[in-house]
GROMACS .gro file of C-alpha atoms in nm:
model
  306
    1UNK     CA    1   0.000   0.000   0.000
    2UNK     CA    2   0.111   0.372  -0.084
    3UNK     CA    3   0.243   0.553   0.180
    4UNK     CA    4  -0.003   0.807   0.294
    5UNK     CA    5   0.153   1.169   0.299
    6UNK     CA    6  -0.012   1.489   0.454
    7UNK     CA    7   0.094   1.772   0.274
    8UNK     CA    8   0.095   2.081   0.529
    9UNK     CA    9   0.064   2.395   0.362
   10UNK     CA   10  -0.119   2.737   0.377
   11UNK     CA   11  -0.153   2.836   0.746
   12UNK     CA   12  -0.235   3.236   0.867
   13UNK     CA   13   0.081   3.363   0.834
   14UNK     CA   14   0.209   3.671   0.618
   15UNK     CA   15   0.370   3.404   0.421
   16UNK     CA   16   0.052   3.155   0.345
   17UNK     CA   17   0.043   3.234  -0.066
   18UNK     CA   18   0.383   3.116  -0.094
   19UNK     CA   19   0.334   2.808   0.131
   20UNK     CA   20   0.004   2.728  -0.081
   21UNK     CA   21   0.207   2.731  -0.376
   22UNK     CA   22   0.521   2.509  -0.253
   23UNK     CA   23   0.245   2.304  -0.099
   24UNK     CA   24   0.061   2.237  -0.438
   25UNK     CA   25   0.375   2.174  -0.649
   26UNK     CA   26   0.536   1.966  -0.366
   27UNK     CA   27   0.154   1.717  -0.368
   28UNK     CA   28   0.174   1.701  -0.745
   29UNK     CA   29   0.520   1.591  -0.767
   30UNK     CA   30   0.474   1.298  -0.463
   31UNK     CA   31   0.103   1.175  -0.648
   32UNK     CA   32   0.345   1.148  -0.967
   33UNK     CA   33   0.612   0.968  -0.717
   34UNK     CA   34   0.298   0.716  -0.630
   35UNK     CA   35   0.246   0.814  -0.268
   36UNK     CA   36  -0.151   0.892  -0.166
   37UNK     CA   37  -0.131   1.268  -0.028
   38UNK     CA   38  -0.377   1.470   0.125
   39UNK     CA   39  -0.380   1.799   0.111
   40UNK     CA   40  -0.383   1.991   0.411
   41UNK     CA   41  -0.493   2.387   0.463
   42UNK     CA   42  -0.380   2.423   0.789
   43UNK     CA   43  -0.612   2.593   1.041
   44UNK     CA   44  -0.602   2.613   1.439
   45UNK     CA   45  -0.780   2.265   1.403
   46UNK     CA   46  -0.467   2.121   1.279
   47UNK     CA   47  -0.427   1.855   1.521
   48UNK     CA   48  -0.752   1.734   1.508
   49UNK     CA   49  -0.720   1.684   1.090
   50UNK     CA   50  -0.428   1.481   1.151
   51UNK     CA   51  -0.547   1.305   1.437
   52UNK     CA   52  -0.822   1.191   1.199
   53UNK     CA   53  -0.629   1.154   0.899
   54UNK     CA   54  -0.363   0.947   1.048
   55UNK     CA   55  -0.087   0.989   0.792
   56UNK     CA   56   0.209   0.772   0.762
   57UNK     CA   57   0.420   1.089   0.732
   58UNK     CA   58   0.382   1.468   0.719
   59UNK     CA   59   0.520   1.688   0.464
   60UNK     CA   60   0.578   2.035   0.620
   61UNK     CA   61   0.547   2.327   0.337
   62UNK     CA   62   0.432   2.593   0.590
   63UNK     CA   63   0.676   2.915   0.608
   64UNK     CA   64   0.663   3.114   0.887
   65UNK     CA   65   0.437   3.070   1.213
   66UNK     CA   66   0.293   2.835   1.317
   67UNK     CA   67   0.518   2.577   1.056
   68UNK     CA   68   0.857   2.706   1.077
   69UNK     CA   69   0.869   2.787   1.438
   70UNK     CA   70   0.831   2.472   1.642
   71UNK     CA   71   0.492   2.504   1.653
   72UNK     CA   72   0.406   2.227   1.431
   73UNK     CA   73   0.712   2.039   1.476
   74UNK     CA   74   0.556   2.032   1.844
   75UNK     CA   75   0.211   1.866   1.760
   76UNK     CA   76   0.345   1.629   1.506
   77UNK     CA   77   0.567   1.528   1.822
   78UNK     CA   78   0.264   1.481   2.040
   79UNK     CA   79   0.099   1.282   1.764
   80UNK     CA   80   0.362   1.069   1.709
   81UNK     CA   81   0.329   1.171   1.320
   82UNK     CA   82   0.715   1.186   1.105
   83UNK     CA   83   0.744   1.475   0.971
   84UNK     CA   84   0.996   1.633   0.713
   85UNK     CA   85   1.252   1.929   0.782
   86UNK     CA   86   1.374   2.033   1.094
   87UNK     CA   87   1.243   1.950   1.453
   88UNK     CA   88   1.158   2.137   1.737
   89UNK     CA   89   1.439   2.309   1.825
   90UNK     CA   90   1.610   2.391   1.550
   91UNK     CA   91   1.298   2.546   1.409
   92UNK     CA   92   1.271   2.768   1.681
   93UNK     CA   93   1.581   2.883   1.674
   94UNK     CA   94   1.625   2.940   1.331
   95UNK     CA   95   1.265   3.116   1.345
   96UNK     CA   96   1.420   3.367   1.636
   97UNK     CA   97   1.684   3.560   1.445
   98UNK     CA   98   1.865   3.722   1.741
   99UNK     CA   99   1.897   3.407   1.875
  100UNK     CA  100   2.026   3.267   1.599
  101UNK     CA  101   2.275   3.488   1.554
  102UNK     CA  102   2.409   3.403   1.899
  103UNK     CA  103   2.466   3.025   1.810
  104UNK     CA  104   2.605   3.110   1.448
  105UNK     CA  105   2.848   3.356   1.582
  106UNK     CA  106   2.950   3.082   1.854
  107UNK     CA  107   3.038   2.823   1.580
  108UNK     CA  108   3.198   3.027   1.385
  109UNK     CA  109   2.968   3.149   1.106
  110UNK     CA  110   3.026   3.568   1.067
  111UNK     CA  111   2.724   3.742   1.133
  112UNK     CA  112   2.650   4.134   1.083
  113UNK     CA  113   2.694   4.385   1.309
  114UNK     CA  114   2.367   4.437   1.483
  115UNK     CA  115   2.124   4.313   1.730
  116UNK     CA  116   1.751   4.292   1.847
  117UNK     CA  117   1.553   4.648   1.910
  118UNK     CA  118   1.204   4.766   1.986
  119UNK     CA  119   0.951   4.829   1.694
  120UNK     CA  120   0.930   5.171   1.919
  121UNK     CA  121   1.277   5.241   1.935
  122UNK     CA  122   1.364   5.142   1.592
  123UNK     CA  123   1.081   5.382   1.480
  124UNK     CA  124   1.176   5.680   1.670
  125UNK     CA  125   1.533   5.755   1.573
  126UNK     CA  126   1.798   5.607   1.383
  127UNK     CA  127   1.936   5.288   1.522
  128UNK     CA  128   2.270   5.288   1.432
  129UNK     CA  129   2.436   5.443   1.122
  130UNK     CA  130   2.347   5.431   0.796
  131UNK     CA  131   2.272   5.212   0.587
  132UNK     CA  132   2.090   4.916   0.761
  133UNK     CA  133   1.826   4.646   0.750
  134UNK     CA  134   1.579   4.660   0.950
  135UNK     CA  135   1.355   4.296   0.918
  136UNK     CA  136   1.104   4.127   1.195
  137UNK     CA  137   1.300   3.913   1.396
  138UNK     CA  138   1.047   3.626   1.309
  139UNK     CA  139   0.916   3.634   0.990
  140UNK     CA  140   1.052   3.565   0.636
  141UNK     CA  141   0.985   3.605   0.200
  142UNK     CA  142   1.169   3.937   0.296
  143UNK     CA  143   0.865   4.055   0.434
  144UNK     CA  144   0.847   4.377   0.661
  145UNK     CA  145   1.187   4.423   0.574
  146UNK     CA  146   1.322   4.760   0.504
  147UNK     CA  147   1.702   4.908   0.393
  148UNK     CA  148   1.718   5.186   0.542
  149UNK     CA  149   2.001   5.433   0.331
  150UNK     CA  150   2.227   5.740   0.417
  151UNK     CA  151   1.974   6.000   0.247
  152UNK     CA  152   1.692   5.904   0.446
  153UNK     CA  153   1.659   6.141   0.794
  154UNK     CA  154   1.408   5.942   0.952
  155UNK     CA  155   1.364   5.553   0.996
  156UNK     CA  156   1.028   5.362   0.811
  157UNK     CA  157   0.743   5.546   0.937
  158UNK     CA  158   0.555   5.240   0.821
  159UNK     CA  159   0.669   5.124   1.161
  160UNK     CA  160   0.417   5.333   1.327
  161UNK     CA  161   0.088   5.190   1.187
  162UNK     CA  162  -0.162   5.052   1.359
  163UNK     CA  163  -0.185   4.745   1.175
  164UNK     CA  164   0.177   4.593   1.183
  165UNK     CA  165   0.119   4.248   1.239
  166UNK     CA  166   0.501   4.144   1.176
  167UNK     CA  167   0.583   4.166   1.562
  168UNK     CA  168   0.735   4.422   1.800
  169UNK     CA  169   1.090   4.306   1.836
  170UNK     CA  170   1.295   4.388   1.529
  171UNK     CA  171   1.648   4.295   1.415
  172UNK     CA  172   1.856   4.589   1.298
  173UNK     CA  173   2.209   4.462   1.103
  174UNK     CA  174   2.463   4.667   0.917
  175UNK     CA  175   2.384   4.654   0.551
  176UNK     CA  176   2.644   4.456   0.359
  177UNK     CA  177   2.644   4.595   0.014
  178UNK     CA  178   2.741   4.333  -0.309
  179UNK     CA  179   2.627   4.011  -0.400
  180UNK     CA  180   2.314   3.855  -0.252
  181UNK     CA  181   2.443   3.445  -0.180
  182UNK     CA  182   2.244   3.107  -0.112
  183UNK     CA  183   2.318   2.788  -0.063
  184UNK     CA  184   2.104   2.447   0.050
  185UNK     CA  185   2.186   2.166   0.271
  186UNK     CA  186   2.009   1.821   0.205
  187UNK     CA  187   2.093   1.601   0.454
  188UNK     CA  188   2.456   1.574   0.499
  189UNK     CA  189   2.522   1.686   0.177
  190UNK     CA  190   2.628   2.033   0.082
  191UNK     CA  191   2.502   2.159  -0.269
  192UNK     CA  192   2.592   2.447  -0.508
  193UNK     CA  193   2.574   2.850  -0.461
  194UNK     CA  194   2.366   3.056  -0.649
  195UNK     CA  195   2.394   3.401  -0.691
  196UNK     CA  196   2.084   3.611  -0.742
  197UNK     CA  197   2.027   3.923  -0.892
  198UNK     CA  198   1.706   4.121  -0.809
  199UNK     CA  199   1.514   4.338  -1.068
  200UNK     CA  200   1.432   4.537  -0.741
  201UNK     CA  201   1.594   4.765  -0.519
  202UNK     CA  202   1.656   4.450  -0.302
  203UNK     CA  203   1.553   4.120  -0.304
  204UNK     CA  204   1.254   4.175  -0.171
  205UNK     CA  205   0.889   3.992  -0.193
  206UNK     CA  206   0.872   4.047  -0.501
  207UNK     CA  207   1.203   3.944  -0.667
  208UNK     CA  208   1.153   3.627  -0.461
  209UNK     CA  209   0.810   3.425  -0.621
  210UNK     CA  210   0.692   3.710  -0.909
  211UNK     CA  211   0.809   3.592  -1.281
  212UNK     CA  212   1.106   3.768  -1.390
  213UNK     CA  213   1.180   3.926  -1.018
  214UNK     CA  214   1.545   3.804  -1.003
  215UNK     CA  215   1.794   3.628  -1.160
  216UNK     CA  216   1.966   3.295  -1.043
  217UNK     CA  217   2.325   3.262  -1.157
  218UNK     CA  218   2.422   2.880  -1.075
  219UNK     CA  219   2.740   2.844  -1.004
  220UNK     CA  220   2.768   3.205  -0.857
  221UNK     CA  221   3.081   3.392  -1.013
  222UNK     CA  222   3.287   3.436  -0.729
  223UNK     CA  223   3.607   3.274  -0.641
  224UNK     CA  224   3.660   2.939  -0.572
  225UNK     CA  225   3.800   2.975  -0.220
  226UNK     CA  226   3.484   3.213  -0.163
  227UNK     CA  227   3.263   2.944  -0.310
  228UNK     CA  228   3.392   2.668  -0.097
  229UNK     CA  229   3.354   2.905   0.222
  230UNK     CA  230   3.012   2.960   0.150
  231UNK     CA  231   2.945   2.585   0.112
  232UNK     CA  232   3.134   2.498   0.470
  233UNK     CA  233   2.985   2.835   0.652
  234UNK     CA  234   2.623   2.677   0.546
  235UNK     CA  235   2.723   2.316   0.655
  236UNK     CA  236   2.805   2.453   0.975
  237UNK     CA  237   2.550   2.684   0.993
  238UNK     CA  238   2.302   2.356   0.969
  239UNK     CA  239   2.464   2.196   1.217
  240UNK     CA  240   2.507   2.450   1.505
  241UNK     CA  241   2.152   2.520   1.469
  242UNK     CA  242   2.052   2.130   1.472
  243UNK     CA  243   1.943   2.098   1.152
  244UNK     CA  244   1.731   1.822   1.012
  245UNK     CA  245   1.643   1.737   0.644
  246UNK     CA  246   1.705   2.019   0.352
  247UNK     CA  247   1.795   2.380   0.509
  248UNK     CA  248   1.909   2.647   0.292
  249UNK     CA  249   2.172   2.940   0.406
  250UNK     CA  250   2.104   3.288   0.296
  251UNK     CA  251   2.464   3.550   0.262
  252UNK     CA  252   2.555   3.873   0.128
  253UNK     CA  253   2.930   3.896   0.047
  254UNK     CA  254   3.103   4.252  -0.032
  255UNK     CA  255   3.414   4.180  -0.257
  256UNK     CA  256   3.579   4.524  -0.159
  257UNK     CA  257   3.645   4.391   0.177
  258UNK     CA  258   4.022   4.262   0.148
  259UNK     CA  259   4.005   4.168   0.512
  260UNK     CA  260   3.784   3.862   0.433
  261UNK     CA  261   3.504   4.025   0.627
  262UNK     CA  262   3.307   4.095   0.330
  263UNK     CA  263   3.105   3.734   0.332
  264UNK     CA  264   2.829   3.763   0.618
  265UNK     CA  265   2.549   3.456   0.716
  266UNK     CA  266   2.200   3.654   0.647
  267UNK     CA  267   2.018   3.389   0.827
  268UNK     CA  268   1.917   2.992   0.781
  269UNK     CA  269   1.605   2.879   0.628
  270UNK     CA  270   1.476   2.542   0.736
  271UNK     CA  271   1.152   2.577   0.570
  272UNK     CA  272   1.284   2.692   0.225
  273UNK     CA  273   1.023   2.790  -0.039
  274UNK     CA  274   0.941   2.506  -0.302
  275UNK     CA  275   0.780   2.658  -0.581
  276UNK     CA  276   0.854   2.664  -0.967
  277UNK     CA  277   1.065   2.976  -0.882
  278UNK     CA  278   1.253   2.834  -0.532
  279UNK     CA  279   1.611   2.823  -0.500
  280UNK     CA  280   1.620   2.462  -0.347
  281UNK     CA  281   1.478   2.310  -0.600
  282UNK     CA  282   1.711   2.469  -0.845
  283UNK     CA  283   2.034   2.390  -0.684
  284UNK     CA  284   1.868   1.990  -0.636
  285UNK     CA  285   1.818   1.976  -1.007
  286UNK     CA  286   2.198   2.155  -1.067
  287UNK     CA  287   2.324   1.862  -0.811
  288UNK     CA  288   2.129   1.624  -1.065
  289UNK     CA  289   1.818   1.589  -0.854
  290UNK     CA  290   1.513   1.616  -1.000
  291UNK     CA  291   1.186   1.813  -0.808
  292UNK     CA  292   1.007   1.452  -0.771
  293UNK     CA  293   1.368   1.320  -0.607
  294UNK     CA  294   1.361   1.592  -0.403
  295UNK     CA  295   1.022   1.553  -0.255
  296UNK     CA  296   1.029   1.187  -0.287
  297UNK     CA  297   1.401   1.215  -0.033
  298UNK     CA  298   1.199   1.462   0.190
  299UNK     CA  299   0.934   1.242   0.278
  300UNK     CA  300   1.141   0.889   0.296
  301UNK     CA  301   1.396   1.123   0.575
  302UNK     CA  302   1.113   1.236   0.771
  303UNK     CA  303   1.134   1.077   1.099
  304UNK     CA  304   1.032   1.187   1.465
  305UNK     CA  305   1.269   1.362   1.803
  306UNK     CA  306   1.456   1.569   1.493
   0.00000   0.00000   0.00000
């Protein structure tokens, strides 16, 4: 009998378009791999679906909260349900940036100058010097994020609206300028870099799942010992966070710096988009992979206590 796989996708969070559309490419490809899937829109009934349901194995496609936090990871713990990606703990801390910067920095990975601040403070005056990022310190698809440059005299005042729902704490980090770097761990296994350039001003929302919004250059076209670092900073990066399953590593490197201090860890996905525009499934098919491989290696890893 076909393995029964419940395909977790959707949710309520600022990311739930993107998840619907991972989720929906990610179902296709494992019906075409012969497994039975069911689709699942996640709600706050989640647990009772997939107490009822009683999969063989969950497929988490969720980005953000509740999927990419520990939430889920959490239930499908409780339920005694395999799931795919990252467990508990390492989705948590992955999820809480400033955190994760702590354990990055402590293995080794180079982080930017920065740290955690008030949607308040941040909002009021300048933070530090110009330029910086400002993003959510939860949250991801580049969403709430803002680069805040040297000819702007005041921070975002979009951070004074009533109806910011991207959370209070905020991570402010030195803005690296120069090449915008990624790079996926599946398992063990370290794949390729790809270096993307954005139609936008950044490589925002929009450059990320809109047609045409950036460019993927795989390999990247930097240096080989750059390259190579890349690939060991994201295998480490993996691992200090605990890691399960396919993560992918997000850097910005600044080729002016001669000091080597030019290549700087953005952060580490361990829910990483899966659509027809995704950067996993890219650097799978450039490692010889193909998307139903991919999906079909997700769900035969999945496993419980991640």
């Amino acid at each position: 009998m076909a393995k029964h796989v419940a395909v977790l996708m959707g949710g309520w969070s600022s990311e739930r378009e993107v998840s619907l559309r991972s989720g929906a490419a990610c179902a296709a490809a494992l019906e075409a791999a012969g497994y039975h899937v069911t689709r699942v829109d996640v709600g706050r009934d989640v647990a009772e679906v997939l107490t009822n349901l009683a999969p063989d194995v969950a497929f988490n496609v969720l980005h953000g909260q509740p999927g990419e936090d520990g939430t889920i990871q959490g239930i499908l713990e409780i339920l005694r349900i395999p799931y795919s990606h990252s467990g508990v703990l390492a989705s948590a801390l992955a999820m809480d940036k400033a955190q994760a910067r702590i354990m990055l920095a402590a293995a080794g990975v180079p982080v930017a100058k920065g740290g955690l601040v008030s949607r308040a403070e941040a909002a009021k005056a300048h933070i530090m010097p110009t330029p910086y990022v400002l993003k959510p310190n939860a949250g991801g698809s580049s969403v709430g994020v803002f680069i805040v440059r040297e000819d702007q005299a005041h921070p975002p005042q979009e951070l004074t609206r009533e109806d910011w729902s991207h959370g209070e704490n905020l991570l402010a980090e030195e803005f690296i300028p120069g090449l915008e770097l990624t790079c996926a761990v599946m398992g063990d296994k370290v794949l390729d870099v790809i270096e993307i350039e954005s139609t936008q001003k950044f490589y925002d929302y929009e450059s990320k799942y809109a047609p045409g919004g950036s460019q993927h250059i795989l390999p990247a076209r930097i240096l080989p010992e750059i390259y190579q670092r890349v690939q060991m900073l994201s295998l480490t990066a993996h691992r200090a966070l605990g890691c399960r399953g396919v993560s992918r590593s997000d850097f910005r490197f600044d080729p002016s710096r001669q000091d080597g201090s030019g290549l700087i860890c953005l952060e580490v996905n361990t829910q990483p988009g899966m659509t027809q525009t995704s950067l996993v499934p890219e650097l799978a098919a450039h490692a010889g992979i193909s998307f139903g491989e991919l999906v079909t290696w997700m769900v035969e890893d999945a496993s419980l206590e991640r």
